[in-house]
Amino acid sequence: MQSQQNAQKQHQISLFSWIYNEVSQSFEYQGTRFSRHQEASLAANLMRLRVVYSDLEVETLLSPLMLNLSQLNSLGAITRTSALYCVELGLTQALTDAERNAFIAIEGVELVEVSSQSPRLDVAGLLVMDMDSTAIQIECIDELAAMAGVGEAVAEVTERAMQGELDFEQSLRSRVAKLAGADAQIIDNLCEHLPLMPGLREMIAELQSHQWRLVLASGGFTPFVGHLKQLLSLDAAYANQLVIEAGKLTGEVIGTVVDAQFKADTVLNCAEQWHIPVGQRLAIGDGANDIPMVQAADFGIAFHAKPKLRSAADAAIDKLDLRVLPYMLLDLS
């Protein structure tokens, strides 16, 4: 799919036309000769660094940076099913901080480090996802609170919890208590309008095409994860259960609270249940409550994340959407 989309678009820089659209093994551009490699055949002594982007216009900014890399040995086009572009740099040594910062400074460019130890796209794996602000664009508790007329009070507590300033269970019960007396119909109304995170469907489809297991582990609520599980054909979904009596929210949750430790345990338990090999267990989230989960995984990803989680994760998606995730994985098929 992506190769067809690439062919339909015009690369303004001949170097990138060669990378994506031609088959010759070498190319001379502005006095520098470049060679190519395939994803599965990069020399073992070279480091992989992937440059992922969605807008062809950034190629005019990328090409001079690439020309100035003395450690650049070869280039490769990394193709996935989503409509992003990805050039893999085969490097003899790591970029300097100044070189790295020059790439990062380009709007809409993600740098992805990949190694021989990275998870494999072409091997069945597990991805455990947070829901709010990761799989969907909203915080469900905040939306419910707004519909119940207590939005401002709840949103303040949510933000403090996401920053890691409050104990999660304490903050959860405090926020849910403010919903006491609200009509339960607001849950169904919100389920009908959950805004999926951009790139979610494409990411899930690509992983599922390689027999990956997909799970939601959320500090939110069961109606929403259940809705997404059915909508996206996910393998499992865990969240907190709200108490409803006579059509009204009581302001309570029952059962085991899905907190940070529960999320971490979900990674390990699901991996054991489905016999996921070590190295293939992934987790992605955005808030401090996701830290134990991403640390329990073999590869933890921070998505547009709060600072505490970003510093704890193995990798981050900071600018683009969830379609980036498959580019973080090796496909050696």
Short mmCIF file of C-alpha atoms in Angstrom, two decimals:
data_model
loop_
_atom_site.label_atom_id
_atom_site.label_comp_id
_atom_site.label_asym_id
_atom_site.label_seq_id
_atom_site.Cartn_x
_atom_site.Cartn_y
_atom_site.Cartn_z
CA MET A 1 0.00 0.00 0.00
CA GLN A 2 2.63 2.51 1.05
CA SER A 3 4.82 1.90 -1.99
CA GLN A 4 1.85 2.66 -4.24
CA GLN A 5 1.07 5.84 -2.30
CA ASN A 6 4.71 6.90 -2.50
CA ALA A 7 4.76 6.36 -6.24
CA GLN A 8 1.73 8.61 -6.64
CA LYS A 9 3.44 11.50 -4.86
CA GLN A 10 6.29 13.56 -6.20
CA HIS A 11 9.52 13.67 -4.22
CA GLN A 12 11.12 17.06 -4.81
CA ILE A 13 14.60 15.81 -3.90
CA SER A 14 16.21 13.30 -6.27
CA LEU A 15 17.95 11.53 -3.38
CA PHE A 16 14.58 10.57 -1.91
CA SER A 17 13.19 9.58 -5.30
CA TRP A 18 16.08 7.13 -5.51
CA ILE A 19 15.53 5.84 -1.97
CA TYR A 20 11.84 5.12 -2.43
CA ASN A 21 11.28 4.53 -6.12
CA GLU A 22 14.43 3.11 -7.72
CA VAL A 23 16.29 -0.18 -7.42
CA SER A 24 19.89 0.75 -8.23
CA GLN A 25 22.30 -0.02 -5.43
CA SER A 26 24.05 3.35 -5.42
CA PHE A 27 23.31 6.97 -6.25
CA GLU A 28 25.37 10.13 -6.47
CA TYR A 29 23.82 13.28 -5.04
CA GLN A 30 25.60 16.63 -4.80
CA GLY A 31 28.99 14.99 -5.01
CA THR A 32 28.29 12.30 -2.42
CA ARG A 33 27.69 8.66 -3.36
CA PHE A 34 25.05 6.80 -1.35
CA SER A 35 24.46 3.05 -1.24
CA ARG A 36 21.28 1.26 -0.22
CA HIS A 37 20.38 -1.64 2.01
CA GLN A 38 17.25 -3.69 2.61
CA GLU A 39 15.73 -3.84 6.08
CA ALA A 40 16.60 -7.51 6.51
CA SER A 41 20.15 -7.23 5.18
CA LEU A 42 21.84 -4.27 6.91
CA ALA A 43 25.42 -5.14 7.79
CA ALA A 44 25.70 -6.34 11.40
CA ASN A 45 28.36 -3.75 12.25
CA LEU A 46 26.12 -0.80 11.38
CA MET A 47 23.69 1.02 13.65
CA ARG A 48 20.09 1.61 12.56
CA LEU A 49 18.49 5.03 12.92
CA ARG A 50 15.09 5.62 11.33
CA VAL A 51 13.73 8.97 10.25
CA VAL A 52 9.94 8.85 10.12
CA TYR A 53 7.82 11.66 8.65
CA SER A 54 4.49 12.27 6.93
CA ASP A 55 5.11 15.40 4.85
CA LEU A 56 7.33 15.28 1.76
CA GLU A 57 8.23 18.93 2.28
CA VAL A 58 10.59 18.03 5.14
CA GLU A 59 12.86 16.19 2.69
CA THR A 60 14.35 19.55 1.69
CA LEU A 61 15.49 19.91 5.31
CA LEU A 62 16.56 16.30 5.75
CA SER A 63 18.83 16.04 2.71
CA PRO A 64 21.50 18.56 3.84
CA LEU A 65 21.64 16.90 7.26
CA MET A 66 22.17 13.52 5.66
CA LEU A 67 24.86 14.89 3.34
CA ASN A 68 26.84 16.09 6.37
CA LEU A 69 26.85 12.76 8.22
CA SER A 70 30.35 11.32 7.91
CA GLN A 71 29.19 8.14 9.70
CA LEU A 72 26.41 7.44 7.17
CA ASN A 73 27.20 4.18 5.35
CA SER A 74 23.94 3.29 3.61
CA LEU A 75 20.27 4.19 3.28
CA GLY A 76 17.14 2.07 3.16
CA ALA A 77 13.43 2.66 2.66
CA ILE A 78 11.40 1.07 5.46
CA THR A 79 7.90 0.24 4.27
CA ARG A 80 4.85 -0.42 6.40
CA THR A 81 1.17 -0.37 5.48
CA SER A 82 0.50 3.11 6.87
CA ALA A 83 1.00 6.22 4.77
CA LEU A 84 4.15 7.46 6.48
CA TYR A 85 7.65 7.72 5.06
CA CYS A 86 10.69 6.19 6.71
CA VAL A 87 14.36 6.30 5.76
CA GLU A 88 16.72 4.07 7.70
CA LEU A 89 20.26 5.36 8.15
CA GLY A 90 22.95 2.71 8.43
CA LEU A 91 25.59 4.37 10.62
CA THR A 92 29.13 3.40 11.56
CA GLN A 93 28.67 5.25 14.87
CA ALA A 94 25.97 7.13 16.73
CA LEU A 95 24.98 10.68 15.88
CA THR A 96 26.48 13.45 17.97
CA ASP A 97 24.10 15.39 20.18
CA ALA A 98 24.25 18.31 17.73
CA GLU A 99 23.42 16.06 14.77
CA ARG A 100 20.57 14.41 16.63
CA ASN A 101 19.16 17.76 17.74
CA ALA A 102 19.24 19.02 14.15
CA PHE A 103 16.97 16.16 13.05
CA ILE A 104 14.69 16.50 16.06
CA ALA A 105 14.30 20.23 15.43
CA ILE A 106 12.49 19.53 12.15
CA GLU A 107 8.75 19.72 12.71
CA GLY A 108 6.98 16.44 12.01
CA VAL A 109 10.08 14.22 12.13
CA GLU A 110 10.46 11.31 14.56
CA LEU A 111 13.82 9.65 15.17
CA VAL A 112 13.59 5.95 15.94
CA GLU A 113 16.54 3.87 17.12
CA VAL A 114 16.36 0.21 16.14
CA SER A 115 18.81 -2.57 16.91
CA SER A 116 19.14 -6.30 16.45
CA GLN A 117 17.54 -6.63 19.90
CA SER A 118 14.44 -4.61 18.95
CA PRO A 119 11.04 -6.34 18.93
CA ARG A 120 10.12 -8.01 15.65
CA LEU A 121 7.06 -7.03 13.66
CA ASP A 122 7.17 -10.33 11.79
CA VAL A 123 7.06 -12.39 15.01
CA ALA A 124 3.84 -12.62 17.03
CA GLY A 125 3.87 -10.23 19.96
CA LEU A 126 1.77 -8.41 22.53
CA LEU A 127 0.89 -4.73 22.82
CA VAL A 128 -0.83 -3.50 25.99
CA MET A 129 -2.27 -0.01 25.54
CA ASP A 130 -3.51 2.64 27.89
CA MET A 131 -6.87 4.03 26.74
CA ASP A 132 -7.33 7.67 27.71
CA SER A 133 -5.08 10.04 25.72
CA THR A 134 -3.40 7.03 24.10
CA ALA A 135 -5.96 4.88 22.28
CA ILE A 136 -8.52 7.71 22.35
CA GLN A 137 -8.07 11.48 22.33
CA ILE A 138 -9.92 12.24 25.57
CA GLU A 139 -9.92 11.43 29.28
CA CYS A 140 -13.27 9.67 29.76
CA ILE A 141 -13.62 10.67 33.41
CA ASP A 142 -13.24 14.31 32.45
CA GLU A 143 -15.85 14.01 29.71
CA LEU A 144 -18.31 12.25 32.03
CA ALA A 145 -17.73 14.94 34.63
CA ALA A 146 -18.38 17.70 32.11
CA MET A 147 -21.63 16.00 31.08
CA ALA A 148 -22.54 15.72 34.77
CA GLY A 149 -21.78 19.37 35.43
CA VAL A 150 -18.67 18.84 37.59
CA GLY A 151 -16.05 19.01 34.85
CA GLU A 152 -13.68 21.62 36.24
CA ALA A 153 -13.32 19.99 39.64
CA VAL A 154 -12.62 16.56 38.16
CA ALA A 155 -10.24 17.74 35.41
CA GLU A 156 -7.97 19.36 37.98
CA VAL A 157 -7.65 16.09 39.90
CA THR A 158 -7.08 14.14 36.66
CA GLU A 159 -4.19 16.35 35.62
CA ARG A 160 -2.50 16.03 39.00
CA ALA A 161 -2.88 12.25 38.84
CA MET A 162 -1.43 12.08 35.31
CA GLN A 163 1.58 14.09 36.44
CA GLY A 164 2.16 11.58 39.23
CA GLU A 165 1.32 14.00 42.04
CA LEU A 166 -1.51 11.89 43.50
CA ASP A 167 -1.99 8.23 44.36
CA PHE A 168 -4.02 6.79 41.51
CA GLU A 169 -6.65 4.86 43.46
CA GLN A 170 -7.22 7.78 45.80
CA SER A 171 -7.63 10.16 42.88
CA LEU A 172 -9.90 7.72 41.03
CA ARG A 173 -12.29 7.34 43.94
CA SER A 174 -12.23 11.08 44.55
CA ARG A 175 -13.15 11.85 40.94
CA VAL A 176 -15.82 9.14 40.67
CA ALA A 177 -17.42 10.37 43.88
CA LYS A 178 -18.13 13.68 42.16
CA LEU A 179 -20.27 11.82 39.61
CA ALA A 180 -22.77 10.65 42.25
CA GLY A 181 -26.33 11.18 41.07
CA ALA A 182 -25.47 11.61 37.38
CA ASP A 183 -27.72 9.90 34.84
CA ALA A 184 -26.05 6.69 33.60
CA GLN A 185 -27.17 7.57 30.07
CA ILE A 186 -24.14 9.83 29.81
CA ILE A 187 -22.00 6.68 29.55
CA ASP A 188 -23.84 5.41 26.48
CA ASN A 189 -23.79 8.88 24.95
CA LEU A 190 -20.01 9.11 25.35
CA CYS A 191 -19.43 5.59 24.01
CA GLU A 192 -21.11 6.64 20.77
CA HIS A 193 -18.66 9.51 20.30
CA LEU A 194 -15.28 8.23 21.48
CA PRO A 195 -12.66 10.00 19.33
CA LEU A 196 -10.05 7.42 18.36
CA MET A 197 -6.45 8.55 18.46
CA PRO A 198 -5.16 9.26 14.93
CA GLY A 199 -3.32 6.26 13.55
CA LEU A 200 -4.90 3.80 16.00
CA ARG A 201 -6.82 1.79 13.43
CA GLU A 202 -3.84 1.61 11.06
CA MET A 203 -1.45 0.56 13.83
CA ILE A 204 -3.80 -2.14 15.09
CA ALA A 205 -4.49 -3.47 11.59
CA GLU A 206 -0.79 -3.81 10.85
CA LEU A 207 0.01 -5.56 14.12
CA GLN A 208 -2.97 -7.88 13.80
CA SER A 209 -1.88 -8.81 10.27
CA HIS A 210 1.26 -10.24 11.90
CA GLN A 211 -0.70 -12.18 14.56
CA TRP A 212 -0.03 -9.75 17.39
CA ARG A 213 -2.28 -9.68 20.47
CA LEU A 214 -3.79 -6.29 21.37
CA VAL A 215 -5.00 -5.42 24.88
CA LEU A 216 -6.38 -2.34 26.63
CA ALA A 217 -5.48 -1.82 30.29
CA SER A 218 -7.13 1.36 31.49
CA GLY A 219 -7.68 3.25 34.68
CA GLY A 220 -10.92 4.33 33.03
CA PHE A 221 -14.16 2.40 32.93
CA THR A 222 -15.44 -0.89 31.54
CA PRO A 223 -18.13 0.45 29.15
CA PHE A 224 -15.51 2.35 27.16
CA VAL A 225 -12.87 -0.37 26.92
CA GLY A 226 -15.62 -2.86 26.10
CA HIS A 227 -16.83 -0.64 23.28
CA LEU A 228 -13.31 -0.33 21.87
CA LYS A 229 -12.63 -4.05 22.25
CA GLN A 230 -15.62 -4.85 20.06
CA LEU A 231 -15.04 -2.00 17.60
CA LEU A 232 -11.38 -2.83 17.01
CA SER A 233 -11.47 -6.63 17.53
CA LEU A 234 -9.03 -6.47 20.44
CA ASP A 235 -8.08 -9.57 22.39
CA ALA A 236 -8.82 -8.29 25.91
CA ALA A 237 -9.72 -5.11 27.79
CA TYR A 238 -9.49 -4.23 31.48
CA ALA A 239 -10.84 -1.20 33.33
CA ASN A 240 -12.74 -0.13 36.45
CA GLN A 241 -16.40 -0.90 37.01
CA LEU A 242 -18.75 1.92 37.93
CA VAL A 243 -21.67 1.27 40.25
CA ILE A 244 -25.06 2.11 38.75
CA GLU A 245 -28.33 1.92 40.67
CA ALA A 246 -31.75 2.87 39.34
CA GLY A 247 -30.16 4.42 36.27
CA LYS A 248 -27.88 6.70 38.28
CA LEU A 249 -24.17 6.65 39.05
CA THR A 250 -23.59 6.15 42.76
CA GLY A 251 -20.11 7.71 42.72
CA GLU A 252 -18.40 4.39 43.46
CA VAL A 253 -16.35 1.72 41.72
CA ILE A 254 -16.43 -1.96 42.63
CA GLY A 255 -14.03 -4.84 42.17
CA THR A 256 -10.28 -4.75 41.72
CA VAL A 257 -9.04 -1.28 40.85
CA VAL A 258 -7.08 -1.15 37.60
CA ASP A 259 -4.15 0.85 38.89
CA ALA A 260 -0.52 1.11 37.82
CA GLN A 261 0.40 -2.30 39.24
CA PHE A 262 -2.61 -3.98 37.64
CA LYS A 263 -1.51 -2.61 34.28
CA ALA A 264 2.02 -3.94 34.79
CA ASP A 265 0.63 -7.33 35.80
CA THR A 266 -1.54 -7.33 32.66
CA VAL A 267 1.57 -7.28 30.47
CA LEU A 268 3.05 -10.29 32.24
CA ASN A 269 -0.19 -12.24 32.61
CA CYS A 270 -1.27 -11.80 29.00
CA ALA A 271 2.20 -12.71 27.75
CA GLU A 272 2.06 -15.91 29.79
CA GLN A 273 -1.48 -16.70 28.67
CA TRP A 274 -0.64 -16.41 24.97
CA HIS A 275 2.96 -17.67 25.18
CA ILE A 276 4.45 -14.42 23.92
CA PRO A 277 8.23 -14.76 23.76
CA VAL A 278 10.53 -12.52 25.76
CA GLY A 279 11.42 -9.48 23.69
CA GLN A 280 7.98 -9.27 22.08
CA ARG A 281 6.02 -7.75 24.99
CA LEU A 282 5.22 -4.06 24.36
CA ALA A 283 3.29 -1.41 26.25
CA ILE A 284 2.32 2.16 25.36
CA GLY A 285 0.86 4.96 27.45
CA ASP A 286 1.01 8.67 28.17
CA GLY A 287 0.85 9.28 31.94
CA ALA A 288 2.78 8.60 35.12
CA ASN A 289 0.32 5.83 35.97
CA ASP A 290 1.71 3.91 32.98
CA ILE A 291 5.29 3.82 34.25
CA PRO A 292 5.12 0.34 35.87
CA MET A 293 3.42 -1.00 32.74
CA VAL A 294 6.03 0.26 30.29
CA GLN A 295 8.78 -0.93 32.62
CA ALA A 296 7.24 -4.40 32.89
CA ALA A 297 7.22 -4.65 29.10
CA ASP A 298 10.29 -5.60 27.10
CA PHE A 299 9.83 -2.38 25.14
CA GLY A 300 7.89 0.52 26.65
CA ILE A 301 6.71 3.45 24.54
CA ALA A 302 5.74 6.92 25.74
CA PHE A 303 3.09 8.49 23.52
CA HIS A 304 2.88 12.31 23.60
CA ALA A 305 3.68 11.66 27.21
CA LYS A 306 4.08 13.42 30.52
CA PRO A 307 7.75 13.97 31.45
CA LYS A 308 7.94 11.26 34.14
CA LEU A 309 6.75 8.56 31.77
CA ARG A 310 8.89 9.74 28.90
CA SER A 311 12.03 9.47 31.00
CA ALA A 312 11.06 5.93 32.08
CA ALA A 313 10.18 4.57 28.62
CA ASP A 314 12.46 2.87 26.10
CA ALA A 315 11.21 5.00 23.22
CA ALA A 316 8.82 7.86 22.54
CA ILE A 317 6.43 9.12 19.90
CA ASP A 318 6.44 12.87 20.38
CA LYS A 319 5.21 14.48 17.17
CA LEU A 320 3.41 12.07 14.86
CA ASP A 321 0.62 9.61 15.55
CA LEU A 322 0.33 5.92 16.42
CA ARG A 323 1.26 4.85 12.90
CA VAL A 324 4.88 5.36 13.99
CA LEU A 325 4.83 2.31 16.27
CA PRO A 326 5.32 -0.38 13.56
CA TYR A 327 8.41 1.53 12.37
CA MET A 328 9.93 0.92 15.80
CA LEU A 329 9.91 -2.82 15.09
CA LEU A 330 12.15 -4.97 12.90
CA ASP A 331 10.70 -6.88 9.97
CA LEU A 332 13.28 -9.42 8.84
CA SER A 333 10.90 -11.56 6.80
#
